[in-house]
Tab-separated table of C-alpha atoms and ligand atoms in Angstrom:
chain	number	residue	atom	x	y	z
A	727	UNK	CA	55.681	89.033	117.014
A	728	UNK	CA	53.081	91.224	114.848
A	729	UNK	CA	53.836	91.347	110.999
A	730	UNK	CA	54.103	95.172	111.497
A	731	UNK	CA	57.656	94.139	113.601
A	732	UNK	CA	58.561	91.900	110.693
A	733	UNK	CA	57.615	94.637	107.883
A	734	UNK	CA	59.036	97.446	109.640
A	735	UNK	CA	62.548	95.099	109.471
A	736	UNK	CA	62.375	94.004	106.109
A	737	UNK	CA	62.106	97.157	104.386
A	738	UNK	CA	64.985	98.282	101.898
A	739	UNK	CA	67.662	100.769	102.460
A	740	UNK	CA	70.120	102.593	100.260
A	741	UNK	CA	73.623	103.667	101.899
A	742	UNK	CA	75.591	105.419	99.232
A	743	UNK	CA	75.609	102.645	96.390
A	744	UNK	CA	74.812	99.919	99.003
A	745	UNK	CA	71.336	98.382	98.181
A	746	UNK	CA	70.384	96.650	101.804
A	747	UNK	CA	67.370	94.088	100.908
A	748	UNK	CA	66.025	94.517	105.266
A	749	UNK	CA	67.306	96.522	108.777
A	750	UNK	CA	68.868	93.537	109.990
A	751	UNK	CA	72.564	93.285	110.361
A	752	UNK	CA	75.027	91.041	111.765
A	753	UNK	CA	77.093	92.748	114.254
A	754	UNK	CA	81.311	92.228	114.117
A	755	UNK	CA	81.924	89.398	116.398
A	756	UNK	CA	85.834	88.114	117.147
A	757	UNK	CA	85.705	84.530	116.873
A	758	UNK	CA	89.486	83.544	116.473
A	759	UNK	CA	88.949	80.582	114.010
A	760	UNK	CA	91.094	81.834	111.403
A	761	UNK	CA	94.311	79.459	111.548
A	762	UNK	CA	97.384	82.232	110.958
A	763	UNK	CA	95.515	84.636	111.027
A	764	UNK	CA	93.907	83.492	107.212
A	765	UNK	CA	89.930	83.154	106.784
A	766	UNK	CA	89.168	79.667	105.714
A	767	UNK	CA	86.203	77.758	104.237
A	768	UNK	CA	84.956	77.385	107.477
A	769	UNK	CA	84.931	81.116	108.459
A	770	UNK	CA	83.315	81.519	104.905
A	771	UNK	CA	80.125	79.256	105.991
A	772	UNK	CA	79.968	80.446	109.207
A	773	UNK	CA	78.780	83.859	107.570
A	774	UNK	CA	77.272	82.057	104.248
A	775	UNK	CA	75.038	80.741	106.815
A	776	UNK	CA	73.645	83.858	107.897
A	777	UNK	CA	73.384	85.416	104.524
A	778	UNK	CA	71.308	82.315	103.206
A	779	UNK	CA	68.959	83.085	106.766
A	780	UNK	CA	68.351	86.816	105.569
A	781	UNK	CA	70.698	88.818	107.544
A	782	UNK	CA	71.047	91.970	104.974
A	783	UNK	CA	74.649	93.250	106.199
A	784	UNK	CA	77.361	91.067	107.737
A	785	UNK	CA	80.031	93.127	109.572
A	786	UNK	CA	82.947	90.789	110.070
A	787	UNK	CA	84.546	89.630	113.342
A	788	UNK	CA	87.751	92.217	113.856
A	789	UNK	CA	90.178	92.100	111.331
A	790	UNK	CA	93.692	93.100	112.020
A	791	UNK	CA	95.016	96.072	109.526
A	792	UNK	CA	98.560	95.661	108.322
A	793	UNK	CA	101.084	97.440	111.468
A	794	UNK	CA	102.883	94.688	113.642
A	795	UNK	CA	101.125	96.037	117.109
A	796	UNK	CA	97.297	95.634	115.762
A	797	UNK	CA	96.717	92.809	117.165
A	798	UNK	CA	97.536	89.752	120.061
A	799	UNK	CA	95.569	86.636	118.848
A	800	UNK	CA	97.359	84.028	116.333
A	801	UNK	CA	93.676	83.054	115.097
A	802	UNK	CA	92.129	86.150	114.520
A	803	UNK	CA	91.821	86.870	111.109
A	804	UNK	CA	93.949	89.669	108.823
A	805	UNK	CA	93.537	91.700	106.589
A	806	UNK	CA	97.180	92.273	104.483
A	807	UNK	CA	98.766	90.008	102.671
A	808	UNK	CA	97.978	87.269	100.269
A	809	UNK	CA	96.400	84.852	101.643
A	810	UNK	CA	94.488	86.336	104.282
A	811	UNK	CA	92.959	88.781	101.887
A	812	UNK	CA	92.333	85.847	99.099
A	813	UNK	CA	90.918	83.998	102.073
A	814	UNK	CA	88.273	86.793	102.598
A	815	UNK	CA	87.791	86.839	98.941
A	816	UNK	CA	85.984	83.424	99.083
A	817	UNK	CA	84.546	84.786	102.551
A	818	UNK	CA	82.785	87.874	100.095
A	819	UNK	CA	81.850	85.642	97.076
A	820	UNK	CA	79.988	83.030	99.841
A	821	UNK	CA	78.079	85.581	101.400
A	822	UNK	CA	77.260	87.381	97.881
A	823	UNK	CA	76.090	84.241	96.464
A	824	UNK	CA	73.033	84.858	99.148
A	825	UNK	CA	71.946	88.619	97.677
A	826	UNK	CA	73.453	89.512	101.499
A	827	UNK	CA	76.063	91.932	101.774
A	828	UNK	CA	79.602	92.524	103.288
A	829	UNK	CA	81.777	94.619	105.362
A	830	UNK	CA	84.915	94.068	107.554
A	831	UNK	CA	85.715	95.801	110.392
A	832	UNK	CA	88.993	96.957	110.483
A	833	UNK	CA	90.708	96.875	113.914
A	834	UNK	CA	93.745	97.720	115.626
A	835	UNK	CA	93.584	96.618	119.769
A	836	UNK	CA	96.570	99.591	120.147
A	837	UNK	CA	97.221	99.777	124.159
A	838	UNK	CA	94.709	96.300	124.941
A	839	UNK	CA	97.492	94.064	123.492
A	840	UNK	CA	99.254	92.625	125.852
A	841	UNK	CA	103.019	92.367	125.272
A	842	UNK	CA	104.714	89.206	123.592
A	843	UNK	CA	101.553	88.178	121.819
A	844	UNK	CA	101.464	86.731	118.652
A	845	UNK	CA	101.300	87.248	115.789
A	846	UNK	CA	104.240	89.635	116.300
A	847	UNK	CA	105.232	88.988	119.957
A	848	UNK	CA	108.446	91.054	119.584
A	849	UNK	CA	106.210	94.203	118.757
A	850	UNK	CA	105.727	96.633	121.426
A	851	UNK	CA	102.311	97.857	122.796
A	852	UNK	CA	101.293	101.067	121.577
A	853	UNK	CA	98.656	103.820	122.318
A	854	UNK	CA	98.099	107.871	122.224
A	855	UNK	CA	100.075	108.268	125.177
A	856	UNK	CA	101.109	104.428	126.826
A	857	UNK	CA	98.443	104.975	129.114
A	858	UNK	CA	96.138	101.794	129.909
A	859	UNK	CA	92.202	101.821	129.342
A	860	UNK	CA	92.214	102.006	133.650
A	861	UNK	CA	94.382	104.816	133.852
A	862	UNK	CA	98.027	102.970	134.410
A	863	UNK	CA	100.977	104.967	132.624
A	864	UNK	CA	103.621	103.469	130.734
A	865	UNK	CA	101.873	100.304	129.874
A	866	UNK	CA	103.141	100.328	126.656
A	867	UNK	CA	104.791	102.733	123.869
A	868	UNK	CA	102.991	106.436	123.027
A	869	UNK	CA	102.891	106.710	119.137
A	870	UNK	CA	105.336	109.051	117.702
A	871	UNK	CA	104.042	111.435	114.627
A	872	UNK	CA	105.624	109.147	112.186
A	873	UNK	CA	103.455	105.823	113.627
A	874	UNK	CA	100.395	107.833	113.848
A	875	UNK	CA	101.324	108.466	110.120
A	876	UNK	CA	101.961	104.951	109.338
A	877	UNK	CA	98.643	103.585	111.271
A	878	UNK	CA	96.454	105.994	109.657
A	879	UNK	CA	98.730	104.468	106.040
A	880	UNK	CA	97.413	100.888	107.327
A	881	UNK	CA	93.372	101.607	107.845
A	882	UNK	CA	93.330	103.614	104.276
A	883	UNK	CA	95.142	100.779	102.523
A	884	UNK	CA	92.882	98.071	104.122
A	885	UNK	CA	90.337	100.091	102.732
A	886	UNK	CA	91.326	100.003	99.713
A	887	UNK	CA	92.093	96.316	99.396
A	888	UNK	CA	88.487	95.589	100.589
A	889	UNK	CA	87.230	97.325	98.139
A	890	UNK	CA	89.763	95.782	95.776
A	891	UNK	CA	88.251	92.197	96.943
A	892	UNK	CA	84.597	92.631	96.276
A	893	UNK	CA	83.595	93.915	99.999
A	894	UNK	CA	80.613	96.350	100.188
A	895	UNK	CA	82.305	99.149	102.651
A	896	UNK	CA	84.017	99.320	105.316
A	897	UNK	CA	83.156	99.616	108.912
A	898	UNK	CA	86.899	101.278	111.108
A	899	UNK	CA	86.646	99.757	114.945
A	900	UNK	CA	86.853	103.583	116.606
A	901	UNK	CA	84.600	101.551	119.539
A	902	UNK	CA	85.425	99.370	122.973
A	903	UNK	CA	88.483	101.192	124.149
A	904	UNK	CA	90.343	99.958	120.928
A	905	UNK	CA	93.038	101.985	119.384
A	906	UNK	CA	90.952	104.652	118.082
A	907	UNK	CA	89.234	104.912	120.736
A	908	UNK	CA	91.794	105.305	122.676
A	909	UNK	CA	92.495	108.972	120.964
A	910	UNK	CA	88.893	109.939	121.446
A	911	UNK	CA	89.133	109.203	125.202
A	912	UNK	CA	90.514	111.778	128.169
A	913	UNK	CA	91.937	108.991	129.570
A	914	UNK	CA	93.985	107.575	127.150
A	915	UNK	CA	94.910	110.552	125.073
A	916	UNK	CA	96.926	112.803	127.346
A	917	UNK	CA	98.946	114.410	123.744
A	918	UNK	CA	99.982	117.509	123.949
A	919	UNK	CA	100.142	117.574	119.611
A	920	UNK	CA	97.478	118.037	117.384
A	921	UNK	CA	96.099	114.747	118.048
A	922	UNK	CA	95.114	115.602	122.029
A	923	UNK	CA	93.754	117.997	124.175
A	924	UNK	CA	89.943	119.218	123.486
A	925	UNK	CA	87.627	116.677	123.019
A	926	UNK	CA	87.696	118.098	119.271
A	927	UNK	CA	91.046	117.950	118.874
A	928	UNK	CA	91.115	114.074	120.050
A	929	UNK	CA	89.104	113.842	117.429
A	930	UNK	CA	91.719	114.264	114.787
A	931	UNK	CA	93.135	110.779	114.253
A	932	UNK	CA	89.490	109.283	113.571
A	933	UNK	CA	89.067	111.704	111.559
A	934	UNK	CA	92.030	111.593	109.235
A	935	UNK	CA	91.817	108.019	109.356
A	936	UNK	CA	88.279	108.713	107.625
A	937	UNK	CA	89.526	111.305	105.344
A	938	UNK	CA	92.487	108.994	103.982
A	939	UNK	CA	89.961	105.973	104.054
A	940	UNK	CA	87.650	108.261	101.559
A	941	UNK	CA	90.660	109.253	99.308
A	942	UNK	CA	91.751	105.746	98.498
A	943	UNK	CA	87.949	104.225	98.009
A	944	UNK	CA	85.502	105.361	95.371
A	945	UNK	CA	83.247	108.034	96.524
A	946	UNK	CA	80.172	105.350	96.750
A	947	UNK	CA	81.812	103.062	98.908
A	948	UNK	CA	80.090	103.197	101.956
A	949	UNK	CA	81.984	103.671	105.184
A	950	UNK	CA	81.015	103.044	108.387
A	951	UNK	CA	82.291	104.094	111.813
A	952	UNK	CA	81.771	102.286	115.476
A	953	UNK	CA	81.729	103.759	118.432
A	954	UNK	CA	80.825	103.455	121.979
A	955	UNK	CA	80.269	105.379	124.974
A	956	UNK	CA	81.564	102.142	127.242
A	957	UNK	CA	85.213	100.700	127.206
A	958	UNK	CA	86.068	97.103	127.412
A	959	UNK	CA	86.460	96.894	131.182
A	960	UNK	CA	84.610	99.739	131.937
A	961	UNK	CA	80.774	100.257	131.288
A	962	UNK	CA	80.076	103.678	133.135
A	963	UNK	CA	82.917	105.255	131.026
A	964	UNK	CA	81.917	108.308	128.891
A	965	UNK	CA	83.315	109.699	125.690
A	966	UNK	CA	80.568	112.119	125.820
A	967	UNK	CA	78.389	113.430	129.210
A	968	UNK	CA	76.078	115.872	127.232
A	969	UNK	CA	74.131	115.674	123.501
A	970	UNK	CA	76.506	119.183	123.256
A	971	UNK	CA	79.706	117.036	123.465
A	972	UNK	CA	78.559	114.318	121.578
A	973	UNK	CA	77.713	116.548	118.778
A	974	UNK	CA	81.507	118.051	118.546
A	975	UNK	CA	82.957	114.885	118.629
A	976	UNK	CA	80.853	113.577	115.912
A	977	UNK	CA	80.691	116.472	113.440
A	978	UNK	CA	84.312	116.175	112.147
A	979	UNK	CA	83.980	112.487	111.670
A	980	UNK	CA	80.968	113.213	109.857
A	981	UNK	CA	82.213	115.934	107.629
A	982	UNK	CA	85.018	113.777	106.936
A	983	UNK	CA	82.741	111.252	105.106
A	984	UNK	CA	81.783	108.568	107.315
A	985	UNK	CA	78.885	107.566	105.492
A	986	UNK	CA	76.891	105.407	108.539
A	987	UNK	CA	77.447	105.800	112.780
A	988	UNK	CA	77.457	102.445	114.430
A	989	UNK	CA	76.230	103.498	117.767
A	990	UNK	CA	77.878	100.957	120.104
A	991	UNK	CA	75.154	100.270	123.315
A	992	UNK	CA	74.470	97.598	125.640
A	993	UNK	CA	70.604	98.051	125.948
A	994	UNK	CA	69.307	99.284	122.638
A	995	UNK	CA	66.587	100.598	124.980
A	996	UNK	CA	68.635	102.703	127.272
A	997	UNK	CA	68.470	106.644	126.645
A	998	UNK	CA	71.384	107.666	126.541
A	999	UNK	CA	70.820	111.383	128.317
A	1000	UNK	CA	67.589	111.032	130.002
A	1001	UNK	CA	67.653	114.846	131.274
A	1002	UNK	CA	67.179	115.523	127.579
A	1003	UNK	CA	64.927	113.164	126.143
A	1004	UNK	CA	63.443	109.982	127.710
A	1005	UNK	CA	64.081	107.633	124.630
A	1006	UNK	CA	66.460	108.504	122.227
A	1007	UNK	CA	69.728	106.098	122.888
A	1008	UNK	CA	72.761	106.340	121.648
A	1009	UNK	CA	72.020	105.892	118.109
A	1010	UNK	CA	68.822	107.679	118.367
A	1011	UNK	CA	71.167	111.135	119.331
A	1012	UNK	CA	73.713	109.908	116.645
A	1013	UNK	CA	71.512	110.513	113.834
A	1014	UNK	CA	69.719	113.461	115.322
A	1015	UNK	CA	73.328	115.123	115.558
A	1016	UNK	CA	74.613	113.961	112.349
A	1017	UNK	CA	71.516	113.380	109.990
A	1018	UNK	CA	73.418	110.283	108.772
A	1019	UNK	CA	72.179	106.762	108.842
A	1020	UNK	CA	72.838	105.255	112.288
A	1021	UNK	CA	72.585	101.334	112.750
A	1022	UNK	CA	71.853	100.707	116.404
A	1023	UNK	CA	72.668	97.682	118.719
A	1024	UNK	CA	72.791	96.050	121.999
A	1025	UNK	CA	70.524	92.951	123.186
A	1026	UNK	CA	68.471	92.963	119.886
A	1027	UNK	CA	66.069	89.766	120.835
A	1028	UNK	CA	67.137	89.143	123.766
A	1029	UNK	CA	66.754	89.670	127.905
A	1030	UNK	CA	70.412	89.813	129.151
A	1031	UNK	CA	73.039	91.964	128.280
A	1032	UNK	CA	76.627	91.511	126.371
A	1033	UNK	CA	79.302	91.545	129.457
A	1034	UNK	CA	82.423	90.311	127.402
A	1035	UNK	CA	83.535	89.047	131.181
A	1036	UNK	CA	81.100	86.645	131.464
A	1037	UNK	CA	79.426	86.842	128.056
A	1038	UNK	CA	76.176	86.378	129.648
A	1039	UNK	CA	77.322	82.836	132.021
A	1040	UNK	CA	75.143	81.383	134.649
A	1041	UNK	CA	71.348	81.101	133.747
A	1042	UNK	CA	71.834	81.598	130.168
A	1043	UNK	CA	69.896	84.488	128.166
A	1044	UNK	CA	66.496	84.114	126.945
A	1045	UNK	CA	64.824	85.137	124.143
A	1046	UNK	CA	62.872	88.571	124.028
A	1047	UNK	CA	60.924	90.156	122.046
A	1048	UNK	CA	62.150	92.993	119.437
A	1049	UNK	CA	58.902	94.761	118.887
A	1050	UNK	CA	59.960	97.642	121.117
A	1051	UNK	CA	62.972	98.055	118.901
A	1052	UNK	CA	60.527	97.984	115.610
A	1053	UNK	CA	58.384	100.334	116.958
A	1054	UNK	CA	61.326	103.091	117.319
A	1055	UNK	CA	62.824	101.873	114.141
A	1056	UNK	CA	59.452	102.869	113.149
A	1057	UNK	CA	59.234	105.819	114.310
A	1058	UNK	CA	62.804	106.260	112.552
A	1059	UNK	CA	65.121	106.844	115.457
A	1060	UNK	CA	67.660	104.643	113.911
A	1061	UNK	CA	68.027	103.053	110.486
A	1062	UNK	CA	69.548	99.441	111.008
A	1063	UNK	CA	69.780	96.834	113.976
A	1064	UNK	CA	72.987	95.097	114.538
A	1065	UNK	CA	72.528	91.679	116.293
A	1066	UNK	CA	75.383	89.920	117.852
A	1067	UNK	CA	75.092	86.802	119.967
A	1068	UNK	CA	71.059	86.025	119.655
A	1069	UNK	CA	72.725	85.442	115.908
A	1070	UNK	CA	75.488	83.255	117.064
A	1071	UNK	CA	73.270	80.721	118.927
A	1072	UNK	CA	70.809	80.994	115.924
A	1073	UNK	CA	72.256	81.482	112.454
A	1074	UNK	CA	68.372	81.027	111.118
A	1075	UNK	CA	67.417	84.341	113.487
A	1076	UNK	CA	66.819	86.857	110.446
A	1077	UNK	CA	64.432	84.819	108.529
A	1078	UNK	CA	62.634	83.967	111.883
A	1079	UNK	CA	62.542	86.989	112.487
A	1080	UNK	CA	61.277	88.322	109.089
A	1081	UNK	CA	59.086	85.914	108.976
A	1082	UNK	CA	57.640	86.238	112.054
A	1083	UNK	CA	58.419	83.402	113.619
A	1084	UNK	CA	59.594	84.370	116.885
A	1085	UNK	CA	58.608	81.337	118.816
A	1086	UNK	CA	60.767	79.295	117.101
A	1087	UNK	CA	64.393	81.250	118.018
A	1088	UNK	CA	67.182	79.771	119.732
A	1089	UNK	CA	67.952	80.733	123.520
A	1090	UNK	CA	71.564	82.191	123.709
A	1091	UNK	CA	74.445	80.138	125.914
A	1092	UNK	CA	78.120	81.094	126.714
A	1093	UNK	CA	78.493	77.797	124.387
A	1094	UNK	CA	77.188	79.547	121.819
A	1095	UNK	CA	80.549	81.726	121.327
A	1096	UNK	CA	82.994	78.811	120.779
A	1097	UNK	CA	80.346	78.663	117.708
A	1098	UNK	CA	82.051	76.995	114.098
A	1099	UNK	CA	79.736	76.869	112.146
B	2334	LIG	C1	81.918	86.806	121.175
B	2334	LIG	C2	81.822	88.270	120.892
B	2334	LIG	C3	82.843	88.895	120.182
B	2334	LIG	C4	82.776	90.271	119.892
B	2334	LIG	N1	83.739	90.852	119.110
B	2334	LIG	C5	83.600	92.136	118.691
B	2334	LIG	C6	84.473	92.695	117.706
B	2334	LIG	O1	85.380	92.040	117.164
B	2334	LIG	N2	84.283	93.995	117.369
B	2334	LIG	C7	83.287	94.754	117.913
B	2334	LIG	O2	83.163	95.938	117.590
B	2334	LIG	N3	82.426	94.242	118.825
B	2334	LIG	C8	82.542	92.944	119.193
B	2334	LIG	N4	81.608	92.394	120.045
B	2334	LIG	C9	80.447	93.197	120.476
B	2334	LIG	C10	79.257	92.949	119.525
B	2334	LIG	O3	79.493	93.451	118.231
B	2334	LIG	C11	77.967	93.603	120.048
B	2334	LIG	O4	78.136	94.992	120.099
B	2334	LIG	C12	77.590	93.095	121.432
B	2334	LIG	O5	77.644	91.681	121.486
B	2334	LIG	C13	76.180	93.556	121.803
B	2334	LIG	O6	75.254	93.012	120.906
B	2334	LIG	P1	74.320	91.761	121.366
B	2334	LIG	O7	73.713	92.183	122.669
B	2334	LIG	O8	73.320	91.628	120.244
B	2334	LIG	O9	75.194	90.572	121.526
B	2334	LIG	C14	81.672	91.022	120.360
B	2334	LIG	C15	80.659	90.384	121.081
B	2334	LIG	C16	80.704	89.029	121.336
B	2334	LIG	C17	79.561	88.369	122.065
């Protein structure tokens, strides 16, 4: 790799108060290795590890907010109550101790979870109208006013303890075909209230989520907002089919204060409408639309895409080269570069990276994700 790759990463960037020492950032990554549910000392050096290697940002693994139905894994970590939260306390201070920086992604899996999961099996499924991610009605409960209410309660309160515990923002999981994105969708949001109908109005619960997120967090705390195009079992799906769309769906979360798009891709190299421009991907259009910083991701460094169904089996995934994705970080089409599994089979990939030491990374392997350390 050229130095010009490596410089053009390890520049500084300011979001809101947040002084980033490089581009690189570690995208959120569900590992389920947090015994009830609470962040231990190993989930603390799993990202310490990282932070010491030069990653700039870490955005945590999913972390469940505080409403019975957010979640259906005993393991994954949450974010309410004591000890999970003092948990990610020494998860902050491990990663701080490198000069790297912090956010957790706050998540709620809203129609995924499958019923009689812990950690509350009792508690029903729930989504913007019961309808699955492939269409099936009445697979679980629709959300009345009063839980729409309550869930948008749990995301600004998790907000507010993060910042209360030393994280560095916030980044809300509106990405996947996860509970908020299940409002932004046609398919899952069939409402006939104010939070359904135009692709605007599906908007809505995003965007309130935002605007109570930004009223209980001081104006410089940065937060950050994920989305995606794709759904969990569906690739080809489409919140948005033109820039024109994309635009109306991101211009109220904007004005509501998100403070940085996480463009959720699969190829960073994709464009995302071709008929308009024969680059720009999904990020690229994000900040074009919004003028806000955009971090971009998908196969960063390496030559096989994420498919959480087989999370890249069979002949492995080999390393590739990321001066294509310099070059348009360059040429400023996106601000920041989320890595996910070439930095789970190689916690030392940043400062390889930086340092321009590409030969030396780590090949990804499906064995790579059962990662503890
Ligand atoms: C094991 C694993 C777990 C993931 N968990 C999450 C998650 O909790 N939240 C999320 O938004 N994305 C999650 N993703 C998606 C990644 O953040 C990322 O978008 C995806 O892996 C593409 O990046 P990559 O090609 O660099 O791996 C996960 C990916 C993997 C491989």
């Amino acid at each position: 790799m050229s130095a010009r790759a490596a410089q053009a990463l390890s520049r500084p960037l300011t979001l809101g108060s947040l002084e980033l020492p490089n581009r690189l950032v570690m995208a959120p990554m569900t590992r389920a290795q947090s015994p009830g549910g609470v962040p231990d000392e190993n989930v603390a050096a799993y990202y310490a590890r990282r932070a010491a290697a030069g990653t700039g940002l870490i955005i945590t693994e999913g972390t469940y907010v505080d409403h019975p139905s957010a979640g259906d894994q005993e393991n994954v970590p949450r974010f309410h109550g004591e000890r999970a939260l003092a948990g990610w306390s020494e998860v902050v201070s491990a990663v701080h101790a490198h000069d790297a920086k912090i956010m957790p992604q706050l998540w709620h899996v809203g129609i995924q979870r499958r019923a009689g999961k812990p950690p509350v099996p009792e508690a029903p499924s729930v989504g913007p109208s019961g309808i699955a991610l492939d269409g099936t009605p009445e697979a679980g409960e629709e959300l009345s006013l009063a839980d729409v209410e309550r869930l948008i309660e749990a995301f600004a309160e998790a907000a507010r303890q993060a910042e209360r515990i030393g994280f560095d923002g916030v980044e809300l999981h509106g990405a996947h075909g996860y509970l908020i994105d299940q409002f932004l969708w046609g398919r899952t949001n069939r409402r006939t209230d104010a939070y359904g109908g135009s692709p605007l109005e599906r908007t809505r619960f995003a965007a309130d989520i935002v605007t109570a997120v930004r009223e209980r967090v001081s104006a410089e705390f940065p937060v950050v907002l994920r989305f995606s195009q794709w759904k969990a079992d569906n690739y080809d799906a489409k919140l948005a089919e033109t820039p024109d769309e994309l635009r109306t769906m991101l211009a109220p979360l904007s004005e509501a204060g998100v403070d940085a798009f996480h463009a959720s891709g699969r190829r960073y190299w994709e464009p995302e409408f071709p008929e308009s421009d024969p680059n720009l991907n999904i990020g690229g259009w994000t900040r074009k639309l919004t003028g806000k910083p955009v971090i971009t991701v998908g196969s960063v460094g390496l030559d096989a895409v994420f498919d959480p169904a087989t999370l890249g089996d069979g002949a492995g995934t080999n390393v590739a080269s990321v001066e294509g994705l310099a070059e348009r970080l360059e040429r400023e089409e996106f601000d920041l570069v989320a890595v996910g599994r070439a930095l789970l089979a190689d916690p030392e990939w940043s400062r390889k990276v930086l340092n321009g030491r590409e030969g030396e990374l780590v090949p990804f392997t499906r064995e790579a994700i059962a990662t503890l350390y």
